[in-house]
Amino acid sequence: MIERFKNGFRLVGASWNVLKADRELMVLPILSFLSAAALLVLLFFGLFADDLSGLRDNEPLAAPTAFEWIVMALGTYALSYITIFFNVALVCAADDRMTGGDPTVGSALSDAWRHSAAIAPWALVSVIVGTILRAIEERAGIVGRIAAGLLGLAWALITYLVLPVLVLEGLTVREAITRSKDLFVKTWGETVSGELGMSVVTFLAVVIALPP
């Protein structure tokens, strides 16, 4: 078990070396954040501009219409897709570097675009699972929050390798989930420690890429 955790942190170290070799790739997480923020602003003011003016006049908030629910659902899917798209760009860039290439932000985004159709169903699955977990959390009290937290953690670990498998091996979403699950069962130590380490790596990448 200890050796597996060590291997997991070695994988994180290798990923960090890729980022250090291609510092411009640290722009990708920032682009992801800015794109998601821009979409949120457009959705918020597009859907709730009238409600905001009503609040100034002390009017009660109106219940969302069917059209607004549809737009919010599509917006949630778009946010999921944006996040996954830029994660795929990072995966492609890391694979390019590790196979002897010299990736750039442009090449990473171009490679991610080539896989845009393949990642679309995974974005939908992510939204559906997230919605189910939120419903469990909100409707079952403290028990629901605990259950949603445990289920969410299990889902995150089991699907940790879905994107690399989906993109680099050209599998379907169902096949990628199964493949990721099998890899997790075999190397769960690397996955757990890698999940923790990559969170730190991503945070540091964003901090370093920000202007002083």
XYZ file of C-alpha atoms in Angstrom:
212
model
C 0.000 0.000 0.000
C 2.803 2.432 0.931
C 4.543 1.707 -2.367
C 1.360 2.465 -4.274
C 1.045 5.841 -2.584
C 4.674 6.549 -3.453
C 3.974 5.680 -7.086
C 0.985 8.016 -7.066
C 3.092 10.950 -5.945
C 5.721 10.031 -8.556
C 2.993 10.378 -11.190
C 2.129 13.802 -9.793
C 5.811 14.745 -9.917
C 5.983 13.732 -13.568
C 2.902 15.838 -14.355
C 4.403 18.808 -12.535
C 7.594 18.428 -14.573
C 5.486 18.626 -17.740
C 3.932 21.862 -16.524
C 7.340 23.277 -15.621
C 8.670 22.382 -19.066
C 5.700 24.106 -20.707
C 4.814 26.999 -18.422
C 2.492 28.464 -20.998
C 0.202 25.452 -20.477
C -0.652 26.890 -17.077
C -2.812 29.316 -19.040
C -5.294 26.508 -19.748
C -6.807 26.359 -16.223
C -7.160 30.143 -16.291
C -8.884 30.028 -19.691
C -11.220 27.373 -18.329
C -12.109 29.552 -15.340
C -12.634 32.679 -17.449
C -14.794 30.829 -19.978
C -16.975 29.334 -17.243
C -17.244 32.704 -15.466
C -18.275 34.451 -18.691
C -20.984 31.856 -19.316
C -22.276 32.194 -15.740
C -22.495 35.973 -16.086
C -24.395 35.696 -19.378
C -26.810 33.142 -17.929
C -27.370 35.091 -14.732
C -28.112 38.447 -16.327
C -29.947 36.877 -19.244
C -32.328 34.920 -17.008
C -32.641 37.084 -13.922
C -32.327 40.677 -15.161
C -36.073 41.235 -14.696
C -35.988 39.646 -11.240
C -33.142 41.959 -10.205
C -35.130 45.018 -11.242
C -38.101 43.604 -9.360
C -36.029 43.212 -6.211
C -35.184 46.908 -6.356
C -38.938 47.572 -6.319
C -39.451 45.101 -3.430
C -41.383 42.710 -5.645
C -41.367 38.950 -4.810
C -39.260 36.660 -6.970
C -41.193 34.842 -9.674
C -40.894 31.074 -9.998
C -38.694 30.015 -12.945
C -40.611 29.316 -16.126
C -40.256 26.107 -18.131
C -38.063 27.963 -20.616
C -35.791 29.213 -17.821
C -35.426 25.682 -16.430
C -34.425 24.451 -19.881
C -31.885 27.273 -20.287
C -30.434 26.553 -16.823
C -30.145 22.858 -17.673
C -28.366 23.660 -20.938
C -26.143 26.133 -19.108
C -25.191 23.512 -16.541
C -24.272 21.143 -19.346
C -22.247 23.869 -21.075
C -20.313 24.567 -17.861
C -19.529 20.872 -17.500
C -18.423 20.699 -21.119
C -16.131 23.727 -20.758
C -14.401 22.239 -17.723
C -13.934 18.865 -19.399
C -12.775 20.439 -22.663
C -9.887 22.267 -20.996
C -9.018 19.180 -18.932
C -8.787 17.242 -22.195
C -6.481 19.948 -23.546
C -4.173 19.368 -20.558
C -4.294 15.599 -21.076
C -3.392 15.990 -24.755
C -0.573 18.408 -23.953
C 0.899 16.092 -21.313
C 0.693 13.128 -23.693
C 2.351 15.178 -26.434
C 5.223 16.163 -24.136
C 5.735 12.621 -22.790
C 5.897 11.229 -26.333
C 8.611 13.687 -27.372
C 6.504 16.536 -28.703
C 6.565 20.224 -27.858
C 2.975 21.203 -26.992
C 1.667 24.763 -26.960
C -1.620 26.246 -25.800
C -2.738 26.330 -29.419
C -1.841 22.690 -30.099
C -3.479 21.579 -26.841
C -6.715 23.378 -27.695
C -6.590 22.026 -31.257
C -6.173 18.463 -29.963
C -9.027 18.961 -27.508
C -11.214 20.250 -30.336
C -10.559 17.056 -32.301
C -12.063 15.142 -29.357
C -14.957 17.556 -28.838
C -17.575 15.090 -30.038
C -16.170 12.254 -27.919
C -16.290 14.235 -24.676
C -19.844 15.524 -25.193
C -21.553 12.391 -23.751
C -19.141 12.349 -20.805
C -20.138 15.933 -19.982
C -23.783 14.817 -19.989
C -23.038 11.856 -17.709
C -21.186 14.167 -15.320
C -24.166 16.532 -15.143
C -26.637 13.710 -14.542
C -24.541 12.167 -11.768
C -23.968 15.572 -10.169
C -27.707 16.328 -10.270
C -28.558 12.998 -8.639
C -25.993 13.554 -5.889
C -27.331 17.055 -5.197
C -30.898 15.696 -5.030
C -29.818 13.079 -2.483
C -27.987 15.709 -0.455
C -30.891 18.171 -0.395
C -33.758 15.757 0.261
C -32.403 13.373 2.893
C -31.032 15.702 5.569
C -27.768 14.876 7.293
C -27.960 11.267 6.108
C -28.308 12.479 2.538
C -25.323 14.797 2.861
C -23.159 11.979 4.175
C -24.400 9.545 1.520
C -23.925 12.100 -1.273
C -20.414 12.856 -0.040
C -19.415 9.198 0.036
C -21.019 8.440 -3.321
C -19.420 11.518 -4.853
C -15.988 10.510 -3.578
C -16.421 6.957 -4.889
C -17.552 8.269 -8.286
C -14.621 10.703 -8.494
C -12.084 7.970 -7.742
C -13.622 5.360 -10.042
C -13.811 7.822 -12.948
C -10.477 9.528 -12.228
C -8.886 8.087 -15.394
C -11.902 8.400 -17.678
C -10.574 11.374 -19.647
C -7.126 9.922 -20.460
C -8.742 6.619 -21.434
C -11.523 8.304 -23.396
C -9.128 10.522 -25.336
C -5.969 8.451 -25.701
C -7.550 5.016 -26.191
C -10.552 6.167 -28.240
C -13.158 4.311 -26.172
C -16.830 5.088 -25.664
C -17.949 6.668 -22.392
C -19.272 3.363 -21.071
C -16.060 1.563 -22.010
C -13.957 4.383 -20.541
C -15.813 4.209 -17.196
C -15.336 0.448 -17.057
C -11.668 0.769 -17.992
C -11.124 3.512 -15.407
C -12.849 1.384 -12.737
C -10.657 -1.618 -13.547
C -7.521 0.524 -13.392
C -8.646 1.993 -10.076
C -9.183 -1.447 -8.574
C -5.697 -2.510 -9.645
C -3.863 0.667 -8.637
C -6.115 2.396 -6.119
C -3.174 3.761 -4.124
C -1.814 5.670 -7.101
C -5.301 6.990 -7.887
C -6.032 8.257 -4.376
C -2.661 9.920 -3.895
C -2.722 11.214 -7.467
C -6.157 12.777 -6.928
C -4.917 14.633 -3.860
C -1.643 15.627 -5.483
C -3.163 16.827 -8.760
C -5.486 19.129 -6.824
C -2.414 20.751 -5.316
C -0.646 20.867 -8.698
C -3.622 22.567 -10.372
C -3.860 25.145 -7.598
C -0.136 25.933 -7.804
C -0.316 26.156 -11.603
C -3.066 28.778 -11.421
C -1.243 30.767 -8.721
C 2.046 30.789 -10.647
C 0.353 31.738 -13.934
C -1.439 34.724 -12.401
C 0.342 38.058 -12.917
C 2.017 39.572 -9.820
